[in-house]
Amino acid sequence: SYVLTQPPSVSVAPGKTARITCGGSNIGVKSVHWYQQRPGQAPVLVIYDDSDRPSGIPERFSGSNSGNTATLTISRVEAGDEADFYCQVWDSTSDHRIFGGGTKLIV
Amino acid sequence: EVQLLESGGGLVQPGGSLRLSCAASGFTFNSYAMSWVRQAPGKGLEWVSLISASDFRTDYADSVKGRFTISRDNSKNTLYLQMNSLRAEDTAVYYCAKGDCGGDCRFVDSWGQGTLVTVSS
């Protein structure tokens, strides 16, 4: 089955830019979605279809997808951004929704 | 505002059964596919099952196929997950989630707060 690979953690200083990657075989042809999960809370959709933001999500959050890697970029990182981030795709071959293992953003 | 309220979690012995419910409000329930997603303690997210909006087509993760059954009652705006033959590895917080469409949704755009299922003797 299709596998998504994320780094376990990413560290960034406040005010800097964080980049969280999601690797998968030819992931560039798939639509990638990103969720943020703060400690003790339910996940929240922050990016869908590679680079679109749901209403209410700050413009500091952006996404890209090409080749074998999708990337979530968070600009001007704030302490409140500290959370686990998960990428997700729909694998049409298996008709399953697949999550990456998650990345802990440490601010 | 979309609201999803799960219930029915608890402690169950291995081999036992449990039925989860999710009461939905704030959107036209019968127009959107719904999913269950779970998260084992300290682990990542795992998609469990999906049911389409009106033709009730279902899909399951391989790990639960044949043991779990997803269903919905559009007259009650409620989603269900019947879990049978439970195993220790089914221990997790189970989230109810709203799809972005009525059928083969690519992602979920709203989540409930989750209900904890613990399978242990």
PDB file of C-alpha atoms in Angstrom:
ATOM      1  CA  SER A   1       0.000   0.000   0.000  1.00  0.00           C
ATOM      2  CA  TYR A   2       0.993   3.608  -0.447  1.00  0.00           C
ATOM      3  CA  VAL A   3       3.323   4.994   2.244  1.00  0.00           C
ATOM      4  CA  LEU A   4       3.841   8.595   3.360  1.00  0.00           C
ATOM      5  CA  THR A   5       7.068   9.436   5.185  1.00  0.00           C
ATOM      6  CA  GLN A   6       7.445  12.424   7.522  1.00  0.00           C
ATOM      7  CA  PRO A   7      10.356  13.440   9.765  1.00  0.00           C
ATOM      8  CA  PRO A   8       9.544  12.756  13.438  1.00  0.00           C
ATOM      9  CA  SER A   9      10.303  16.322  14.467  1.00  0.00           C
ATOM     10  CA  VAL A  10      11.225  19.756  13.159  1.00  0.00           C
ATOM     11  CA  SER A  11      12.622  22.513  15.364  1.00  0.00           C
ATOM     12  CA  VAL A  12      12.348  26.210  14.565  1.00  0.00           C
ATOM     13  CA  ALA A  13      12.897  29.470  16.407  1.00  0.00           C
ATOM     14  CA  PRO A  14       9.994  31.900  16.832  1.00  0.00           C
ATOM     15  CA  GLY A  15       9.636  34.247  13.870  1.00  0.00           C
ATOM     16  CA  LYS A  16      11.469  31.913  11.516  1.00  0.00           C
ATOM     17  CA  THR A  17      10.121  29.640   8.772  1.00  0.00           C
ATOM     18  CA  ALA A  18       9.358  25.963   9.342  1.00  0.00           C
ATOM     19  CA  ARG A  19       9.201  23.424   6.546  1.00  0.00           C
ATOM     20  CA  ILE A  20       7.670  20.001   7.127  1.00  0.00           C
ATOM     21  CA  THR A  21       8.066  17.417   4.389  1.00  0.00           C
ATOM     22  CA  CYS A  22       5.926  14.468   3.345  1.00  0.00           C
ATOM     23  CA  GLY A  23       7.543  11.924   1.050  1.00  0.00           C
ATOM     24  CA  GLY A  24       5.774   9.436  -1.179  1.00  0.00           C
ATOM     25  CA  SER A  25       6.275   7.714  -4.509  1.00  0.00           C
ATOM     26  CA  ASN A  26       5.356  10.244  -7.201  1.00  0.00           C
ATOM     27  CA  ILE A  27       3.306  12.140  -4.629  1.00  0.00           C
ATOM     28  CA  GLY A  28       3.289  15.114  -6.992  1.00  0.00           C
ATOM     29  CA  VAL A  29       0.427  13.578  -8.971  1.00  0.00           C
ATOM     30  CA  LYS A  30      -1.726  13.243  -5.865  1.00  0.00           C
ATOM     31  CA  SER A  31      -3.580  15.873  -3.843  1.00  0.00           C
ATOM     32  CA  VAL A  32      -2.001  16.316  -0.425  1.00  0.00           C
ATOM     33  CA  HIS A  33      -3.785  17.572   2.656  1.00  0.00           C
ATOM     34  CA  TRP A  34      -2.323  18.709   5.982  1.00  0.00           C
ATOM     35  CA  TYR A  35      -3.726  18.616   9.509  1.00  0.00           C
ATOM     36  CA  GLN A  36      -2.509  20.313  12.681  1.00  0.00           C
ATOM     37  CA  GLN A  37      -3.109  18.618  16.034  1.00  0.00           C
ATOM     38  CA  ARG A  38      -2.302  20.587  19.152  1.00  0.00           C
ATOM     39  CA  PRO A  39      -1.712  18.587  22.362  1.00  0.00           C
ATOM     40  CA  GLY A  40      -4.930  17.133  23.730  1.00  0.00           C
ATOM     41  CA  GLN A  41      -7.030  18.442  20.847  1.00  0.00           C
ATOM     42  CA  ALA A  42      -8.642  17.088  17.707  1.00  0.00           C
ATOM     43  CA  PRO A  43      -6.897  17.593  14.367  1.00  0.00           C
ATOM     44  CA  VAL A  44      -7.673  20.666  12.266  1.00  0.00           C
ATOM     45  CA  LEU A  45      -7.378  20.889   8.482  1.00  0.00           C
ATOM     46  CA  VAL A  46      -4.827  23.589   7.591  1.00  0.00           C
ATOM     47  CA  ILE A  47      -4.081  22.871   3.901  1.00  0.00           C
ATOM     48  CA  TYR A  48      -6.054  20.923   1.294  1.00  0.00           C
ATOM     49  CA  ASP A  49      -5.372  20.063  -2.336  1.00  0.00           C
ATOM     50  CA  ASP A  50      -1.649  20.764  -1.941  1.00  0.00           C
ATOM     51  CA  SER A  51      -1.867  24.497  -1.309  1.00  0.00           C
ATOM     52  CA  ASP A  52      -5.391  25.724  -0.523  1.00  0.00           C
ATOM     53  CA  ARG A  53      -6.248  27.090   2.911  1.00  0.00           C
ATOM     54  CA  PRO A  54      -9.614  26.594   4.614  1.00  0.00           C
ATOM     55  CA  SER A  55     -11.258  29.738   5.889  1.00  0.00           C
ATOM     56  CA  GLY A  56      -9.805  30.860   9.192  1.00  0.00           C
ATOM     57  CA  ILE A  57      -6.333  29.442   8.582  1.00  0.00           C
ATOM     58  CA  PRO A  58      -3.652  32.175   8.602  1.00  0.00           C
ATOM     59  CA  GLU A  59      -1.821  33.019   5.391  1.00  0.00           C
ATOM     60  CA  ARG A  60       1.378  32.030   7.203  1.00  0.00           C
ATOM     61  CA  PHE A  61       0.469  28.436   6.341  1.00  0.00           C
ATOM     62  CA  SER A  62       1.217  27.353   2.778  1.00  0.00           C
ATOM     63  CA  GLY A  63       1.810  24.152   0.890  1.00  0.00           C
ATOM     64  CA  SER A  64       3.510  22.796  -2.208  1.00  0.00           C
ATOM     65  CA  ASN A  65       3.791  19.426  -3.901  1.00  0.00           C
ATOM     66  CA  SER A  66       6.111  18.167  -6.611  1.00  0.00           C
ATOM     67  CA  GLY A  67       7.947  15.003  -7.550  1.00  0.00           C
ATOM     68  CA  ASN A  68       8.271  12.745  -4.519  1.00  0.00           C
ATOM     69  CA  THR A  69       7.850  15.405  -1.823  1.00  0.00           C
ATOM     70  CA  ALA A  70       5.072  17.616  -0.517  1.00  0.00           C
ATOM     71  CA  THR A  71       5.939  20.448   1.844  1.00  0.00           C
ATOM     72  CA  LEU A  72       4.016  22.385   4.459  1.00  0.00           C
ATOM     73  CA  THR A  73       5.582  25.784   5.101  1.00  0.00           C
ATOM     74  CA  ILE A  74       4.809  27.893   8.151  1.00  0.00           C
ATOM     75  CA  SER A  75       6.158  31.438   8.028  1.00  0.00           C
ATOM     76  CA  ARG A  76       6.781  33.678  11.016  1.00  0.00           C
ATOM     77  CA  VAL A  77       6.328  30.781  13.381  1.00  0.00           C
ATOM     78  CA  GLU A  78       4.634  31.476  16.708  1.00  0.00           C
ATOM     79  CA  ALA A  79       4.737  29.543  19.951  1.00  0.00           C
ATOM     80  CA  GLY A  80       1.086  28.633  19.404  1.00  0.00           C
ATOM     81  CA  ASP A  81       2.004  26.764  16.227  1.00  0.00           C
ATOM     82  CA  GLU A  82       3.669  24.023  18.260  1.00  0.00           C
ATOM     83  CA  ALA A  83       1.783  20.850  17.380  1.00  0.00           C
ATOM     84  CA  ASP A  84       1.854  17.580  15.498  1.00  0.00           C
ATOM     85  CA  PHE A  85       1.316  17.886  11.742  1.00  0.00           C
ATOM     86  CA  TYR A  86       0.048  15.087   9.514  1.00  0.00           C
ATOM     87  CA  CYS A  87      -0.029  14.838   5.737  1.00  0.00           C
ATOM     88  CA  GLN A  88      -2.719  12.762   4.032  1.00  0.00           C
ATOM     89  CA  VAL A  89      -3.590  11.556   0.549  1.00  0.00           C
ATOM     90  CA  TRP A  90      -6.284   9.485  -1.079  1.00  0.00           C
ATOM     91  CA  ASP A  91      -4.762   6.418  -2.677  1.00  0.00           C
ATOM     92  CA  SER A  92      -7.115   5.699  -5.555  1.00  0.00           C
ATOM     93  CA  THR A  93      -5.539   2.282  -6.150  1.00  0.00           C
ATOM     94  CA  SER A  94      -6.665   0.973  -2.762  1.00  0.00           C
ATOM     95  CA  ASP A  95      -9.448   3.557  -2.301  1.00  0.00           C
ATOM     96  CA  HIS A  96      -7.949   4.227   1.122  1.00  0.00           C
ATOM     97  CA  ARG A  97      -7.127   7.469   2.843  1.00  0.00           C
ATOM     98  CA  ILE A  98      -3.491   7.381   3.996  1.00  0.00           C
ATOM     99  CA  PHE A  99      -1.873   9.459   6.753  1.00  0.00           C
ATOM    100  CA  GLY A 100       1.783  10.127   7.219  1.00  0.00           C
ATOM    101  CA  GLY A 101       3.344   9.239  10.553  1.00  0.00           C
ATOM    102  CA  GLY A 102       3.238  12.828  11.779  1.00  0.00           C
ATOM    103  CA  THR A 103       5.827  15.499  12.538  1.00  0.00           C
ATOM    104  CA  LYS A 104       6.154  17.269  15.864  1.00  0.00           C
ATOM    105  CA  LEU A 105       6.870  20.961  15.344  1.00  0.00           C
ATOM    106  CA  ILE A 106       8.985  22.269  18.202  1.00  0.00           C
ATOM    107  CA  VAL A 107       9.108  26.030  18.615  1.00  0.00           C
TER     108      VAL A 107
ATOM    109  CA  GLU B   1     -20.833  25.906  12.714  1.00  0.00           C
ATOM    110  CA  VAL B   2     -20.157  22.203  12.191  1.00  0.00           C
ATOM    111  CA  GLN B   3     -20.452  20.187  15.393  1.00  0.00           C
ATOM    112  CA  LEU B   4     -19.649  16.502  15.747  1.00  0.00           C
ATOM    113  CA  LEU B   5     -20.204  14.843  19.113  1.00  0.00           C
ATOM    114  CA  GLU B   6     -18.988  11.285  19.609  1.00  0.00           C
ATOM    115  CA  SER B   7     -20.222   8.942  22.319  1.00  0.00           C
ATOM    116  CA  GLY B   8     -20.153   5.275  23.226  1.00  0.00           C
ATOM    117  CA  GLY B   9     -16.508   4.773  24.075  1.00  0.00           C
ATOM    118  CA  GLY B  10     -15.331   2.884  27.125  1.00  0.00           C
ATOM    119  CA  LEU B  11     -13.557  -0.182  28.460  1.00  0.00           C
ATOM    120  CA  VAL B  12     -14.276  -3.502  26.772  1.00  0.00           C
ATOM    121  CA  GLN B  13     -12.686  -6.931  27.033  1.00  0.00           C
ATOM    122  CA  PRO B  14     -10.847  -8.508  24.108  1.00  0.00           C
ATOM    123  CA  GLY B  15     -13.322 -10.188  21.797  1.00  0.00           C
ATOM    124  CA  GLY B  16     -16.096  -7.891  22.916  1.00  0.00           C
ATOM    125  CA  SER B  17     -18.220  -5.381  21.025  1.00  0.00           C
ATOM    126  CA  LEU B  18     -18.910  -1.672  21.233  1.00  0.00           C
ATOM    127  CA  ARG B  19     -21.022   0.774  19.232  1.00  0.00           C
ATOM    128  CA  LEU B  20     -19.905   4.341  18.732  1.00  0.00           C
ATOM    129  CA  SER B  21     -22.248   7.164  17.756  1.00  0.00           C
ATOM    130  CA  CYS B  22     -21.605  10.616  16.343  1.00  0.00           C
ATOM    131  CA  ALA B  23     -24.314  13.282  16.476  1.00  0.00           C
ATOM    132  CA  ALA B  24     -23.853  15.872  13.744  1.00  0.00           C
ATOM    133  CA  SER B  25     -25.196  19.415  13.449  1.00  0.00           C
ATOM    134  CA  GLY B  26     -24.484  22.680  11.674  1.00  0.00           C
ATOM    135  CA  PHE B  27     -24.490  21.272   8.138  1.00  0.00           C
ATOM    136  CA  THR B  28     -26.668  19.259   5.762  1.00  0.00           C
ATOM    137  CA  PHE B  29     -25.730  15.816   7.056  1.00  0.00           C
ATOM    138  CA  ASN B  30     -27.230  13.839   4.175  1.00  0.00           C
ATOM    139  CA  SER B  31     -25.044  15.664   1.649  1.00  0.00           C
ATOM    140  CA  TYR B  32     -21.643  14.671   3.017  1.00  0.00           C
ATOM    141  CA  ALA B  33     -19.675  11.484   3.385  1.00  0.00           C
ATOM    142  CA  MET B  34     -18.526  10.719   6.906  1.00  0.00           C
ATOM    143  CA  SER B  35     -15.494   8.920   8.269  1.00  0.00           C
ATOM    144  CA  TRP B  36     -14.074   7.439  11.436  1.00  0.00           C
ATOM    145  CA  VAL B  37     -10.394   8.069  12.140  1.00  0.00           C
ATOM    146  CA  ARG B  38      -8.563   6.671  15.167  1.00  0.00           C
ATOM    147  CA  GLN B  39      -5.432   7.470  17.114  1.00  0.00           C
ATOM    148  CA  ALA B  40      -3.781   4.960  19.408  1.00  0.00           C
ATOM    149  CA  PRO B  41      -2.209   6.428  22.575  1.00  0.00           C
ATOM    150  CA  GLY B  42       0.921   8.362  21.631  1.00  0.00           C
ATOM    151  CA  LYS B  43       0.619   7.336  17.987  1.00  0.00           C
ATOM    152  CA  GLY B  44      -0.436   8.878  14.693  1.00  0.00           C
ATOM    153  CA  LEU B  45      -3.743   9.075  12.854  1.00  0.00           C
ATOM    154  CA  GLU B  46      -5.259   6.052  11.134  1.00  0.00           C
ATOM    155  CA  TRP B  47      -8.271   6.281   8.830  1.00  0.00           C
ATOM    156  CA  VAL B  48     -10.752   3.532   9.770  1.00  0.00           C
ATOM    157  CA  SER B  49     -13.843   3.753   7.601  1.00  0.00           C
ATOM    158  CA  LEU B  50     -15.947   5.940   5.300  1.00  0.00           C
ATOM    159  CA  ILE B  51     -19.612   5.969   4.307  1.00  0.00           C
ATOM    160  CA  SER B  52     -20.963   8.005   1.436  1.00  0.00           C
ATOM    161  CA  ALA B  53     -23.777  10.493   1.839  1.00  0.00           C
ATOM    162  CA  SER B  54     -26.795   8.948   0.184  1.00  0.00           C
ATOM    163  CA  ASP B  55     -26.028   5.610  -1.466  1.00  0.00           C
ATOM    164  CA  PHE B  56     -24.312   4.478   1.742  1.00  0.00           C
ATOM    165  CA  ARG B  57     -21.305   3.010  -0.034  1.00  0.00           C
ATOM    166  CA  THR B  58     -18.722   1.966   2.556  1.00  0.00           C
ATOM    167  CA  ASP B  59     -14.983   1.423   2.712  1.00  0.00           C
ATOM    168  CA  TYR B  60     -12.735   0.087   5.459  1.00  0.00           C
ATOM    169  CA  ALA B  61      -9.080  -0.036   6.418  1.00  0.00           C
ATOM    170  CA  ASP B  62      -7.648  -3.525   6.073  1.00  0.00           C
ATOM    171  CA  SER B  63      -7.018  -3.614   9.832  1.00  0.00           C
ATOM    172  CA  VAL B  64     -10.750  -3.496  10.648  1.00  0.00           C
ATOM    173  CA  LYS B  65     -12.408  -5.035   7.586  1.00  0.00           C
ATOM    174  CA  GLY B  66     -14.799  -7.803   8.565  1.00  0.00           C
ATOM    175  CA  ARG B  67     -14.930  -6.682  12.216  1.00  0.00           C
ATOM    176  CA  PHE B  68     -16.211  -3.089  12.061  1.00  0.00           C
ATOM    177  CA  THR B  69     -19.368  -1.801  10.366  1.00  0.00           C
ATOM    178  CA  ILE B  70     -20.011   1.849   9.598  1.00  0.00           C
ATOM    179  CA  SER B  71     -23.558   3.094   9.137  1.00  0.00           C
ATOM    180  CA  ARG B  72     -25.575   6.288   9.240  1.00  0.00           C
ATOM    181  CA  ASP B  73     -29.113   7.454   9.909  1.00  0.00           C
ATOM    182  CA  ASN B  74     -29.717  10.566   7.862  1.00  0.00           C
ATOM    183  CA  SER B  75     -33.082  11.128   9.549  1.00  0.00           C
ATOM    184  CA  LYS B  76     -31.272  11.451  12.892  1.00  0.00           C
ATOM    185  CA  ASN B  77     -28.101  13.159  11.599  1.00  0.00           C
ATOM    186  CA  THR B  78     -26.097  10.403  13.263  1.00  0.00           C
ATOM    187  CA  LEU B  79     -23.104   8.293  12.274  1.00  0.00           C
ATOM    188  CA  TYR B  80     -22.315   4.923  13.830  1.00  0.00           C
ATOM    189  CA  LEU B  81     -19.442   2.482  14.117  1.00  0.00           C
ATOM    190  CA  GLN B  82     -20.219  -1.049  15.257  1.00  0.00           C
ATOM    191  CA  MET B  83     -17.023  -2.675  16.477  1.00  0.00           C
ATOM    192  CA  ASN B  84     -16.926  -6.446  16.987  1.00  0.00           C
ATOM    193  CA  SER B  85     -14.161  -8.910  17.874  1.00  0.00           C
ATOM    194  CA  LEU B  86     -12.194  -6.114  19.479  1.00  0.00           C
ATOM    195  CA  ARG B  87      -8.462  -6.499  20.013  1.00  0.00           C
ATOM    196  CA  ALA B  88      -5.964  -4.722  22.233  1.00  0.00           C
ATOM    197  CA  GLU B  89      -4.589  -2.957  19.166  1.00  0.00           C
ATOM    198  CA  ASP B  90      -7.992  -1.315  18.603  1.00  0.00           C
ATOM    199  CA  THR B  91      -7.405   0.782  21.725  1.00  0.00           C
ATOM    200  CA  ALA B  92      -7.531   4.387  20.542  1.00  0.00           C
ATOM    201  CA  VAL B  93      -9.370   7.669  20.487  1.00  0.00           C
ATOM    202  CA  TYR B  94     -11.953   7.413  17.734  1.00  0.00           C
ATOM    203  CA  TYR B  95     -12.770  10.605  15.866  1.00  0.00           C
ATOM    204  CA  CYS B  96     -15.852  11.262  13.773  1.00  0.00           C
ATOM    205  CA  ALA B  97     -14.978  13.387  10.743  1.00  0.00           C
ATOM    206  CA  LYS B  98     -16.919  15.116   7.972  1.00  0.00           C
ATOM    207  CA  GLY B  99     -15.819  14.635   4.390  1.00  0.00           C
ATOM    208  CA  ASP B 100     -15.415  17.410   1.864  1.00  0.00           C
ATOM    209  CA  CYS B 101     -17.923  15.827  -0.515  1.00  0.00           C
ATOM    210  CA  GLY B 102     -20.724  13.296  -0.764  1.00  0.00           C
ATOM    211  CA  GLY B 103     -18.806  10.322  -2.091  1.00  0.00           C
ATOM    212  CA  ASP B 104     -15.126   9.525  -2.523  1.00  0.00           C
ATOM    213  CA  CYS B 105     -13.901  12.427  -0.459  1.00  0.00           C
ATOM    214  CA  ARG B 106     -10.241  13.289  -0.662  1.00  0.00           C
ATOM    215  CA  PHE B 107     -10.015  14.732   2.838  1.00  0.00           C
ATOM    216  CA  VAL B 108     -12.004  15.560   5.954  1.00  0.00           C
ATOM    217  CA  ASP B 109     -12.694  19.167   6.851  1.00  0.00           C
ATOM    218  CA  SER B 110     -14.177  18.911  10.354  1.00  0.00           C
ATOM    219  CA  TRP B 111     -13.490  16.651  13.319  1.00  0.00           C
ATOM    220  CA  GLY B 112     -15.214  15.788  16.559  1.00  0.00           C
ATOM    221  CA  GLN B 113     -13.385  15.765  19.895  1.00  0.00           C
ATOM    222  CA  GLY B 114     -13.129  11.985  19.943  1.00  0.00           C
ATOM    223  CA  THR B 115     -14.163   9.133  22.222  1.00  0.00           C
ATOM    224  CA  LEU B 116     -11.708   6.752  23.892  1.00  0.00           C
ATOM    225  CA  VAL B 117     -12.019   3.009  23.367  1.00  0.00           C
ATOM    226  CA  THR B 118      -9.910   0.799  25.614  1.00  0.00           C
ATOM    227  CA  VAL B 119      -9.702  -2.920  24.921  1.00  0.00           C
ATOM    228  CA  SER B 120      -8.280  -4.720  27.928  1.00  0.00           C
ATOM    229  CA  SER B 121      -9.025  -7.577  30.297  1.00  0.00           C
TER     230      SER B 121
END
